[in-house]
Amino acid sequence: MSEDNTPPRKKLVLKKPASQTEQNTGTEPQKPRLRSGARARNVALANFAESSTTADQTIKNKIESRPLPRTAGYAKHRPSLADRLSRGAQTIEQFSGTQKNTRKPAVVKGDSSYEASKYPRQEPRRQRTQFQHTEIFRVFAPCPQGLEEVLFEEISALGFENVEKGRAGCAFSSDWMGIMRANLYSRLATRILVQVSHAPIMTEDDIYELAYDTPWEQWFGAEHTLRVDTSAIKSPMKSLMFCNLKAKDGICDRLRDREGERPSIDTVRPDAKVHLFLSSDSATLYLDTSGESLFKRGWRLDKGEAPLRENLAAGILALSGWDPSMPLYDPFCGSGTILIEAAWIAQGVPPGISRPFGFERLRNFDYRRWKDLKADALSRMAPRLETPLYGSDINPHAIAAAKDNLHRARLSDASIFFDVKDARFTQAPAERGWLITNPPYGERMDPEDDTLWREWSSCLKKEFANWNVHIISSDLDLPKKLRLKPKQRIPLFNGALDCRLFAFEMVSDSYRNK
């Protein structure tokens, strides 16, 4: 067949499917998806980073109006990070009070100047930036999702300024003394993160520049070990691991250029911990002042089968409206987390009084001020616990673990009355009070067998009239199984589990005899 008679080739055209927004035209907008755990924390950091400076929007508009491709190396003809910051963004000098260090050109081995530049200690490089304890920082305190309101009230009650409530955390302003106080007193925060720098970025190399321009020598140096963690939401960066490496290199290169040595990396128990958070067009660097998570009070070694974290237990007590002068009972006490947290609240024990913190290993740590702060906290504690607290569990090993935790929390045996009992056949220890508990749910329960809930419900109706009952559970049908109508359902996350804190008000004539 000749070329003139060749039939034209068919072309396959793939039609782009209609977007979700087009399909839902005319319908109600869907509610935002709830996130838990690390995802919720990343959303909170994103909201915090976006609100930390108003100048970033100006830079964002300039970046969007002139898109540039991502490159593996430095872009030769684009504005530098310092140029873009000087046109309206918040400068790094606001955090450090120093000017950017001028880097020297690279020296190739074999050159005559190689030996002269091989040992940077020949120059007086240890000129650390003087740390000012009166400098005001922007701080972010993450917390379990669902505790934002009570965390906001806690931080405000501690006297901090510019407190803002966000998703899975709160932001506030404080000097370094206040940062130490927040670590010592906060019962609900997971950790205290200090924002040390923030800037718009376009490539991975901008992360390096941001990390290099941050005055890390204020807080740590080559004598410390370092760990860098990276998280992101809606970031265009292809590899978070590569971004993490860029941030680490920027930190280490700055310290080596300034002081002649770089810190070693320790991913297990580092002296200094830096967190890099990436959003769609910006990067924020935080210094972790807490070290280990704040819910690790230092007293719990025996955790039981399904433990609550200590800050979540304290948050449940706050959400329930428990009066520390009223009796409290936990019929599924397990290792005693809720009751020990309640005892510390009633006695005024600071949650961080018995544990170390990350800021204690940093440079310019003021031991005298920290000692005075702890001494003042100890002087405010009640000499003894007057609140009647009761706990029971059907498992004797759980009660033994709870008593061990009680001793490690430096509470006397008379502080909490523990006993081995079946929750279905218990009696109210007082005429009125609060019952707050974390009963078994999920994999520990047979979903087809509701016998436990029916029998326990009958006990609650008969024995706990005039009590305020609060139950946390991932079983959203628990009120139906108990045949009780909750007056409140508060969404909470116990780790990755989507839970509810059900509130019931038991009335003396509200039960039916069975």
Short mmCIF file of C-alpha atoms in Angstrom, two decimals:
data_model
loop_
_atom_site.label_atom_id
_atom_site.label_comp_id
_atom_site.label_asym_id
_atom_site.label_seq_id
_atom_site.Cartn_x
_atom_site.Cartn_y
_atom_site.Cartn_z
CA MET A 1 0.00 0.00 0.00
CA SER A 2 1.39 3.41 -0.94
CA GLU A 3 1.98 6.17 1.52
CA ASP A 4 -0.94 8.17 -0.01
CA ASN A 5 -3.36 5.32 0.72
CA THR A 6 -2.13 4.70 4.25
CA PRO A 7 -5.10 5.15 6.59
CA PRO A 8 -4.58 7.68 9.35
CA ARG A 9 -3.56 6.26 12.73
CA LYS A 10 -6.10 6.34 15.51
CA LYS A 11 -5.29 8.46 18.51
CA LEU A 12 -6.22 7.37 22.01
CA VAL A 13 -7.44 10.31 24.08
CA LEU A 14 -7.80 9.91 27.83
CA LYS A 15 -10.43 12.22 29.21
CA LYS A 16 -9.55 13.64 32.60
CA PRO A 17 -12.20 12.60 35.13
CA ALA A 18 -14.24 15.28 36.78
CA SER A 19 -12.71 16.56 39.98
CA GLN A 20 -14.25 15.91 43.33
CA THR A 21 -15.30 19.53 43.61
CA GLU A 22 -17.11 19.35 40.25
CA GLN A 23 -18.91 16.18 41.28
CA ASN A 24 -20.04 17.74 44.53
CA THR A 25 -21.28 20.97 42.95
CA GLY A 26 -24.47 22.00 44.61
CA THR A 27 -23.91 19.86 47.66
CA GLU A 28 -22.81 20.84 51.12
CA PRO A 29 -19.04 21.08 51.63
CA GLN A 30 -17.54 18.10 53.37
CA LYS A 31 -16.24 18.54 56.91
CA PRO A 32 -12.45 18.59 57.31
CA ARG A 33 -10.99 15.19 58.05
CA LEU A 34 -9.89 14.67 61.66
CA ARG A 35 -6.28 13.63 62.06
CA SER A 36 -4.54 12.05 65.01
CA GLY A 37 -1.05 11.44 66.26
CA ALA A 38 1.86 12.79 64.23
CA ARG A 39 -0.46 13.92 61.43
CA ALA A 40 -2.43 16.15 63.79
CA ARG A 41 0.82 17.55 65.21
CA ASN A 42 2.05 18.38 61.70
CA VAL A 43 -1.20 20.22 60.94
CA ALA A 44 -0.78 22.20 64.15
CA LEU A 45 2.81 23.11 63.27
CA ALA A 46 1.66 24.17 59.80
CA ASN A 47 -0.96 26.51 61.23
CA PHE A 48 1.55 27.86 63.74
CA ALA A 49 4.19 28.46 61.06
CA GLU A 50 1.71 30.28 58.82
CA SER A 51 0.69 32.64 61.61
CA SER A 52 4.20 33.32 62.94
CA THR A 53 4.90 36.15 60.48
CA THR A 54 2.71 38.25 58.19
CA ALA A 55 5.55 39.05 55.84
CA ASP A 56 5.64 35.53 54.44
CA GLN A 57 2.55 36.18 52.30
CA THR A 58 4.39 38.90 50.39
CA ILE A 59 7.25 36.51 49.64
CA LYS A 60 4.79 33.79 48.68
CA ASN A 61 3.11 36.05 46.08
CA LYS A 62 6.51 36.88 44.58
CA ILE A 63 7.48 33.23 44.41
CA GLU A 64 4.19 32.19 42.79
CA SER A 65 4.39 34.96 40.19
CA ARG A 66 7.81 33.72 39.04
CA PRO A 67 7.98 29.93 39.30
CA LEU A 68 11.41 28.37 39.21
CA PRO A 69 12.28 24.71 38.59
CA ARG A 70 13.81 22.62 41.37
CA THR A 71 17.46 21.81 40.76
CA ALA A 72 19.89 19.38 42.34
CA GLY A 73 22.50 22.11 42.91
CA TYR A 74 22.50 25.80 43.61
CA ALA A 75 20.56 27.96 41.14
CA LYS A 76 23.07 30.43 39.73
CA HIS A 77 20.74 33.26 38.74
CA ARG A 78 18.00 33.20 41.39
CA PRO A 79 17.92 35.53 44.42
CA SER A 80 19.61 34.20 47.51
CA LEU A 81 17.76 33.48 50.72
CA ALA A 82 19.24 36.58 52.36
CA ASP A 83 18.04 38.77 49.45
CA ARG A 84 14.51 37.41 49.69
CA LEU A 85 14.44 37.83 53.47
CA SER A 86 15.62 41.43 53.20
CA ARG A 87 12.64 42.28 50.94
CA GLY A 88 10.07 41.82 53.71
CA ALA A 89 10.44 38.50 55.48
CA GLN A 90 11.50 38.16 59.08
CA THR A 91 15.28 38.22 59.29
CA ILE A 92 17.36 35.68 61.06
CA GLU A 93 19.16 38.51 62.86
CA GLN A 94 16.00 39.07 64.93
CA PHE A 95 16.70 35.75 66.60
CA SER A 96 20.47 36.03 66.92
CA GLY A 97 21.41 39.71 66.96
CA THR A 98 24.43 38.86 64.79
CA GLN A 99 25.29 39.19 61.12
CA LYS A 100 25.61 36.30 58.72
CA ASN A 101 29.01 34.68 58.69
CA THR A 102 30.97 35.16 55.47
CA ARG A 103 32.13 31.79 54.16
CA LYS A 104 35.58 31.26 52.71
CA PRO A 105 36.08 29.70 49.27
CA ALA A 106 36.82 26.00 49.20
CA VAL A 107 40.48 24.93 49.21
CA VAL A 108 41.50 21.88 47.19
CA LYS A 109 43.91 19.40 48.73
CA GLY A 110 47.34 19.79 47.15
CA ASP A 111 47.07 23.54 46.91
CA SER A 112 49.68 25.60 48.73
CA SER A 113 47.04 27.07 51.01
CA TYR A 114 45.64 23.68 51.99
CA GLU A 115 47.81 23.14 55.06
CA ALA A 116 47.12 26.69 56.27
CA SER A 117 43.38 26.16 56.09
CA LYS A 118 43.40 22.57 57.35
CA TYR A 119 43.30 23.54 61.03
CA PRO A 120 40.66 26.24 61.57
CA ARG A 121 41.43 26.35 65.31
CA GLN A 122 44.43 28.59 64.49
CA GLU A 123 41.96 31.50 64.36
CA PRO A 124 40.05 32.68 67.44
CA ARG A 125 36.76 31.13 66.36
CA ARG A 126 35.13 30.46 69.73
CA GLN A 127 33.31 33.77 69.84
CA ARG A 128 29.92 32.60 70.99
CA THR A 129 26.94 34.86 70.72
CA GLN A 130 26.00 36.02 74.21
CA PHE A 131 22.74 34.44 75.25
CA GLN A 132 20.17 36.81 76.72
CA HIS A 133 17.74 35.25 79.20
CA THR A 134 15.37 38.17 78.63
CA GLU A 135 15.02 37.48 74.90
CA ILE A 136 11.42 36.69 73.93
CA PHE A 137 10.79 33.56 71.86
CA ARG A 138 7.73 32.18 70.14
CA VAL A 139 6.95 28.77 71.64
CA PHE A 140 4.73 25.91 70.51
CA ALA A 141 3.39 23.30 72.94
CA PRO A 142 1.85 20.24 71.20
CA CYS A 143 -0.70 18.11 73.04
CA PRO A 144 -3.02 15.14 72.36
CA GLN A 145 -5.78 16.14 70.00
CA GLY A 146 -8.86 17.10 71.96
CA LEU A 147 -6.99 18.79 74.82
CA GLU A 148 -6.38 22.11 73.05
CA GLU A 149 -8.99 24.04 75.09
CA VAL A 150 -7.78 22.87 78.50
CA LEU A 151 -4.14 23.38 77.43
CA PHE A 152 -5.03 26.94 76.44
CA GLU A 153 -6.52 27.48 79.90
CA GLU A 154 -3.47 25.92 81.59
CA ILE A 155 -0.93 28.06 79.71
CA SER A 156 -2.99 31.19 80.32
CA ALA A 157 -3.23 30.35 84.04
CA LEU A 158 0.57 30.04 84.17
CA GLY A 159 0.78 33.69 83.14
CA PHE A 160 2.14 33.44 79.58
CA GLU A 161 1.30 36.08 76.97
CA ASN A 162 0.00 35.94 73.40
CA VAL A 163 -1.50 32.47 73.88
CA GLU A 164 -3.09 31.08 70.71
CA LYS A 165 -5.04 27.85 70.45
CA GLY A 166 -4.43 25.66 67.39
CA ARG A 167 -4.91 22.09 66.21
CA ALA A 168 -3.17 19.67 68.60
CA GLY A 169 -1.36 22.39 70.52
CA CYS A 170 -1.05 26.01 71.62
CA ALA A 171 1.45 28.77 70.89
CA PHE A 172 2.63 31.47 73.28
CA SER A 173 5.47 33.94 73.88
CA SER A 174 8.02 33.63 76.67
CA ASP A 175 11.55 34.35 77.77
CA TRP A 176 13.94 31.51 78.66
CA MET A 177 12.93 31.51 82.32
CA GLY A 178 9.31 31.04 81.28
CA ILE A 179 10.32 28.18 78.97
CA MET A 180 11.86 26.35 81.91
CA ARG A 181 8.72 27.05 83.96
CA ALA A 182 6.46 25.70 81.20
CA ASN A 183 8.44 22.45 81.14
CA LEU A 184 8.17 22.15 84.92
CA TYR A 185 4.47 22.94 85.35
CA SER A 186 2.60 21.86 82.21
CA ARG A 187 0.57 18.69 82.81
CA LEU A 188 -1.01 18.61 79.34
CA ALA A 189 1.73 19.54 76.83
CA THR A 190 3.73 16.80 75.11
CA ARG A 191 6.87 18.94 74.78
CA ILE A 192 7.96 22.59 74.62
CA LEU A 193 9.36 23.63 71.23
CA VAL A 194 11.13 27.00 70.84
CA GLN A 195 11.01 28.54 67.38
CA VAL A 196 14.51 29.74 66.49
CA SER A 197 14.11 30.57 62.78
CA HIS A 198 11.52 30.67 60.03
CA ALA A 199 11.76 31.58 56.34
CA PRO A 200 10.17 30.91 52.95
CA ILE A 201 11.92 28.25 50.89
CA MET A 202 11.86 26.95 47.32
CA THR A 203 14.53 24.25 47.21
CA GLU A 204 16.41 21.93 49.54
CA ASP A 205 19.37 24.30 49.39
CA ASP A 206 17.27 26.99 51.08
CA ILE A 207 16.92 24.64 54.04
CA TYR A 208 20.71 24.45 54.28
CA GLU A 209 20.99 28.26 54.18
CA LEU A 210 18.32 28.67 56.85
CA ALA A 211 20.01 26.15 59.13
CA TYR A 212 23.43 27.72 58.50
CA ASP A 213 22.19 31.23 59.33
CA THR A 214 20.61 30.23 62.66
CA PRO A 215 22.82 31.01 65.72
CA TRP A 216 23.05 27.47 67.12
CA GLU A 217 26.19 28.37 69.07
CA GLN A 218 23.92 30.06 71.60
CA TRP A 219 22.59 26.69 72.71
CA PHE A 220 25.02 23.91 71.78
CA GLY A 221 28.34 23.16 70.10
CA ALA A 222 30.85 20.42 69.33
CA GLU A 223 30.81 19.20 72.93
CA HIS A 224 27.16 18.17 72.49
CA THR A 225 25.50 15.38 70.52
CA LEU A 226 22.79 16.30 68.04
CA ARG A 227 19.64 14.86 66.53
CA VAL A 228 17.53 16.44 63.77
CA ASP A 229 13.97 15.34 62.99
CA THR A 230 11.90 16.47 60.01
CA SER A 231 8.16 16.49 59.43
CA ALA A 232 6.08 18.14 56.73
CA ILE A 233 2.62 18.80 55.43
CA LYS A 234 1.86 19.78 51.84
CA SER A 235 5.56 20.23 51.16
CA PRO A 236 6.77 20.00 47.53
CA MET A 237 10.09 18.49 48.62
CA LYS A 238 10.63 15.03 47.20
CA SER A 239 12.60 13.50 50.07
CA LEU A 240 12.23 14.41 53.73
CA MET A 241 15.36 12.39 54.45
CA PHE A 242 17.35 14.62 52.09
CA CYS A 243 15.82 17.73 53.70
CA ASN A 244 16.79 16.38 57.11
CA LEU A 245 20.35 15.86 55.85
CA LYS A 246 20.49 19.42 54.49
CA ALA A 247 19.38 20.86 57.84
CA LYS A 248 21.90 18.74 59.72
CA ASP A 249 24.70 19.79 57.36
CA GLY A 250 23.80 23.45 57.75
CA ILE A 251 23.91 23.19 61.54
CA CYS A 252 27.19 21.28 61.60
CA ASP A 253 28.88 23.47 59.00
CA ARG A 254 28.02 26.64 60.90
CA LEU A 255 29.42 25.30 64.15
CA ARG A 256 32.55 24.04 62.40
CA ASP A 257 33.09 27.42 60.70
CA ARG A 258 32.46 29.33 63.92
CA GLU A 259 34.21 27.08 66.43
CA GLY A 260 36.42 24.70 64.48
CA GLU A 261 34.52 21.51 65.34
CA ARG A 262 31.15 19.99 64.58
CA PRO A 263 28.85 18.04 66.96
CA SER A 264 28.44 14.28 66.76
CA ILE A 265 25.11 12.71 65.83
CA ASP A 266 23.19 10.65 68.40
CA THR A 267 19.69 9.49 67.48
CA VAL A 268 18.99 7.76 70.82
CA ARG A 269 19.80 10.19 73.66
CA PRO A 270 21.09 13.43 72.11
CA ASP A 271 22.10 16.48 74.10
CA ALA A 272 20.40 18.82 71.60
CA LYS A 273 17.34 18.03 69.54
CA VAL A 274 16.25 20.13 66.56
CA HIS A 275 12.96 19.76 64.73
CA LEU A 276 12.53 20.94 61.13
CA PHE A 277 8.97 21.49 59.95
CA LEU A 278 8.17 22.08 56.28
CA SER A 279 4.97 23.56 54.89
CA SER A 280 4.02 24.24 51.28
CA ASP A 281 6.38 27.22 50.95
CA SER A 282 8.25 27.72 54.23
CA ALA A 283 10.50 26.04 56.77
CA THR A 284 10.61 26.44 60.54
CA LEU A 285 13.34 25.27 62.89
CA TYR A 286 12.51 24.45 66.51
CA LEU A 287 14.77 23.70 69.45
CA ASP A 288 13.30 20.99 71.67
CA THR A 289 13.78 22.07 75.29
CA SER A 290 12.01 19.09 76.88
CA GLY A 291 14.20 16.17 75.87
CA GLU A 292 11.96 13.18 76.47
CA SER A 293 8.21 13.73 76.12
CA LEU A 294 6.66 15.59 79.03
CA PHE A 295 4.14 12.83 79.74
CA LYS A 296 7.08 10.80 81.05
CA ARG A 297 6.92 12.03 84.64
CA GLY A 298 9.53 9.59 85.90
CA TRP A 299 7.36 7.44 88.15
CA ARG A 300 5.62 4.94 85.85
CA LEU A 301 7.51 1.75 85.04
CA ASP A 302 4.58 -0.71 85.23
CA LYS A 303 2.18 0.39 82.49
CA GLY A 304 -0.46 -2.34 82.48
CA GLU A 305 -2.19 -3.74 79.42
CA ALA A 306 -3.66 -0.57 77.88
CA PRO A 307 -2.23 2.47 79.67
CA LEU A 308 -3.19 6.09 79.24
CA ARG A 309 -0.41 8.58 78.81
CA GLU A 310 -0.04 10.80 81.83
CA ASN A 311 -0.88 14.05 80.02
CA LEU A 312 -4.02 12.48 78.54
CA ALA A 313 -5.06 11.31 82.01
CA ALA A 314 -4.54 14.84 83.35
CA GLY A 315 -6.53 16.20 80.41
CA ILE A 316 -9.44 13.84 81.14
CA LEU A 317 -9.46 15.06 84.75
CA ALA A 318 -9.55 18.67 83.52
CA LEU A 319 -12.30 18.01 80.96
CA SER A 320 -14.44 16.21 83.54
CA GLY A 321 -14.49 19.25 85.81
CA TRP A 322 -13.27 17.22 88.77
CA ASP A 323 -13.03 19.17 92.01
CA PRO A 324 -9.78 18.15 93.77
CA SER A 325 -11.57 18.37 97.12
CA MET A 326 -14.17 15.75 96.10
CA PRO A 327 -13.81 11.93 96.13
CA LEU A 328 -12.57 10.23 92.97
CA TYR A 329 -12.98 6.56 92.08
CA ASP A 330 -11.57 4.50 89.19
CA PRO A 331 -13.09 0.96 89.05
CA PHE A 332 -10.76 -0.09 86.17
CA CYS A 333 -7.64 1.59 87.58
CA GLY A 334 -5.02 -0.70 86.01
CA SER A 335 -1.58 0.74 86.86
CA GLY A 336 -3.18 3.77 88.56
CA THR A 337 -2.35 6.50 86.03
CA ILE A 338 -5.55 8.54 86.47
CA LEU A 339 -5.47 8.35 90.26
CA ILE A 340 -1.77 9.22 90.62
CA GLU A 341 -2.21 12.19 88.29
CA ALA A 342 -5.19 13.26 90.41
CA ALA A 343 -3.12 12.93 93.59
CA TRP A 344 -0.38 15.15 92.16
CA ILE A 345 -2.97 17.73 91.07
CA ALA A 346 -4.65 17.77 94.48
CA GLN A 347 -1.34 18.06 96.33
CA GLY A 348 0.10 20.63 93.91
CA VAL A 349 3.06 18.51 92.79
CA PRO A 350 4.62 19.92 89.58
CA PRO A 351 4.60 17.17 86.93
CA GLY A 352 8.26 17.76 86.00
CA ILE A 353 9.68 17.89 89.51
CA SER A 354 11.32 14.42 89.36
CA ARG A 355 12.64 14.24 85.80
CA PRO A 356 15.48 15.78 83.74
CA PHE A 357 14.92 18.15 80.81
CA GLY A 358 16.71 18.81 77.56
CA PHE A 359 17.48 22.45 78.37
CA GLU A 360 19.63 21.32 81.31
CA ARG A 361 22.23 20.00 78.84
CA LEU A 362 22.39 23.15 76.71
CA ARG A 363 24.91 25.95 76.90
CA ASN A 364 24.34 28.84 79.29
CA PHE A 365 22.03 26.72 81.43
CA ASP A 366 21.44 28.76 84.56
CA TYR A 367 21.53 26.15 87.29
CA ARG A 368 20.93 28.70 90.05
CA ARG A 369 17.72 29.98 88.49
CA TRP A 370 16.52 26.45 87.81
CA LYS A 371 17.26 25.42 91.39
CA ASP A 372 15.35 28.46 92.72
CA LEU A 373 12.42 27.67 90.41
CA LYS A 374 12.17 24.10 91.70
CA ALA A 375 12.56 25.21 95.31
CA ASP A 376 9.68 27.64 94.87
CA ALA A 377 7.54 24.87 93.35
CA LEU A 378 8.29 22.53 96.25
CA SER A 379 7.36 25.22 98.77
CA ARG A 380 3.88 25.50 97.23
CA MET A 381 3.06 21.80 97.59
CA ALA A 382 0.52 20.71 100.18
CA PRO A 383 2.14 18.78 103.07
CA ARG A 384 -0.35 15.93 102.79
CA LEU A 385 -3.15 14.72 100.54
CA GLU A 386 -6.61 15.30 101.97
CA THR A 387 -8.59 14.21 98.88
CA PRO A 388 -10.13 10.71 99.16
CA LEU A 389 -9.00 8.71 96.11
CA TYR A 390 -10.04 5.12 95.42
CA GLY A 391 -9.03 2.57 92.81
CA SER A 392 -9.90 -1.03 92.12
CA ASP A 393 -9.26 -3.65 89.48
CA ILE A 394 -10.14 -7.31 89.06
CA ASN A 395 -6.50 -8.14 88.25
CA PRO A 396 -4.28 -8.42 91.37
CA HIS A 397 -1.13 -7.92 89.28
CA ALA A 398 -2.48 -4.56 88.09
CA ILE A 399 -3.10 -3.49 91.70
CA ALA A 400 0.46 -4.52 92.64
CA ALA A 401 1.81 -2.44 89.73
CA ALA A 402 -0.34 0.52 90.80
CA LYS A 403 1.07 0.38 94.33
CA ASP A 404 4.63 0.27 92.97
CA ASN A 405 3.91 3.33 90.82
CA LEU A 406 2.42 5.04 93.88
CA HIS A 407 5.69 4.61 95.77
CA ARG A 408 7.77 5.82 92.82
CA ALA A 409 5.56 8.93 92.67
CA ARG A 410 6.61 9.57 96.30
CA LEU A 411 3.07 9.27 97.62
CA SER A 412 2.19 7.50 100.83
CA ASP A 413 0.17 4.29 100.96
CA ALA A 414 -2.73 6.23 102.49
CA SER A 415 -2.89 8.63 99.52
CA ILE A 416 -4.86 6.22 97.30
CA PHE A 417 -6.88 3.24 98.53
CA PHE A 418 -6.26 0.37 96.05
CA ASP A 419 -8.25 -2.85 96.24
CA VAL A 420 -8.89 -5.96 94.12
CA LYS A 421 -12.57 -5.82 93.10
CA ASP A 422 -14.91 -6.62 90.26
CA ALA A 423 -16.38 -3.39 88.89
CA ARG A 424 -19.78 -5.05 88.45
CA PHE A 425 -20.17 -5.63 92.19
CA THR A 426 -18.50 -2.58 93.73
CA GLN A 427 -20.07 0.06 95.97
CA ALA A 428 -19.70 3.82 95.97
CA PRO A 429 -17.03 4.90 98.50
CA ALA A 430 -18.89 8.15 99.22
CA GLU A 431 -22.29 9.73 98.77
CA ARG A 432 -21.12 12.04 95.97
CA GLY A 433 -18.04 12.28 93.79
CA TRP A 434 -16.51 11.62 90.39
CA LEU A 435 -16.07 8.26 88.71
CA ILE A 436 -13.45 8.56 85.95
CA THR A 437 -12.17 5.44 84.27
CA ASN A 438 -10.61 3.84 81.20
CA PRO A 439 -12.42 0.49 80.91
CA PRO A 440 -11.23 -2.32 78.61
CA TYR A 441 -12.18 -1.90 74.96
CA GLY A 442 -11.01 -2.87 71.50
CA GLU A 443 -9.02 -6.09 71.19
CA ARG A 444 -9.37 -6.85 74.91
CA MET A 445 -13.15 -7.29 74.62
CA ASP A 446 -15.46 -9.70 72.82
CA PRO A 447 -17.61 -7.47 70.58
CA GLU A 448 -20.47 -9.97 70.67
CA ASP A 449 -20.66 -10.21 74.47
CA ASP A 450 -22.31 -7.25 76.24
CA THR A 451 -22.73 -9.00 79.59
CA LEU A 452 -20.05 -6.91 81.30
CA TRP A 453 -21.63 -3.64 80.21
CA ARG A 454 -25.17 -4.63 81.24
CA GLU A 455 -24.08 -5.77 84.69
CA TRP A 456 -21.79 -2.77 85.25
CA SER A 457 -24.54 -0.41 84.11
CA SER A 458 -26.90 -1.92 86.66
CA CYS A 459 -24.26 -1.33 89.37
CA LEU A 460 -23.78 2.29 88.30
CA LYS A 461 -27.49 3.03 88.38
CA LYS A 462 -28.00 1.49 91.82
CA GLU A 463 -24.80 2.35 93.67
CA PHE A 464 -23.52 5.62 92.12
CA ALA A 465 -26.54 7.90 92.22
CA ASN A 466 -25.56 11.60 92.38
CA TRP A 467 -22.09 10.79 90.99
CA ASN A 468 -20.54 12.33 87.87
CA VAL A 469 -19.41 9.46 85.64
CA HIS A 470 -16.83 9.95 82.86
CA ILE A 471 -15.68 7.07 80.67
CA ILE A 472 -13.11 7.18 77.85
CA SER A 473 -13.52 4.50 75.20
CA SER A 474 -12.91 3.85 71.52
CA ASP A 475 -16.23 1.96 71.43
CA LEU A 476 -18.59 4.65 70.14
CA ASP A 477 -21.59 2.43 70.92
CA LEU A 478 -20.73 2.16 74.61
CA PRO A 479 -23.66 4.36 75.79
CA LYS A 480 -26.07 2.09 73.94
CA LYS A 481 -24.55 -0.98 75.60
CA LEU A 482 -24.78 0.71 79.00
CA ARG A 483 -28.33 1.89 78.22
CA LEU A 484 -27.35 5.35 79.41
CA LYS A 485 -27.72 8.66 77.60
CA PRO A 486 -24.53 10.75 77.78
CA LYS A 487 -24.87 14.46 78.42
CA GLN A 488 -21.59 15.08 76.60
CA ARG A 489 -19.33 13.36 74.06
CA ILE A 490 -15.83 14.83 73.83
CA PRO A 491 -13.59 13.61 70.95
CA LEU A 492 -10.14 12.52 72.13
CA PHE A 493 -7.27 10.52 70.69
CA ASN A 494 -5.53 7.92 72.83
CA GLY A 495 -2.47 7.54 70.63
CA ALA A 496 -3.91 6.65 67.23
CA LEU A 497 -7.25 5.45 68.67
CA ASP A 498 -10.23 7.69 67.96
CA CYS A 499 -12.00 7.82 71.34
CA ARG A 500 -14.80 9.64 73.10
CA LEU A 501 -15.00 10.87 76.66
CA PHE A 502 -18.60 10.12 77.62
CA ALA A 503 -20.08 12.12 80.49
CA PHE A 504 -23.05 10.72 82.42
CA GLU A 505 -24.89 12.35 85.31
CA MET A 506 -26.32 9.64 87.54
CA VAL A 507 -29.61 10.54 89.17
CA SER A 508 -31.04 8.57 92.10
CA ASP A 509 -34.30 7.67 90.36
CA SER A 510 -32.86 7.12 86.86
CA TYR A 511 -32.31 3.37 87.05
CA ARG A 512 -34.59 0.44 86.50
CA ASN A 513 -34.48 -2.66 88.63
CA LYS A 514 -33.47 -5.73 86.66
#
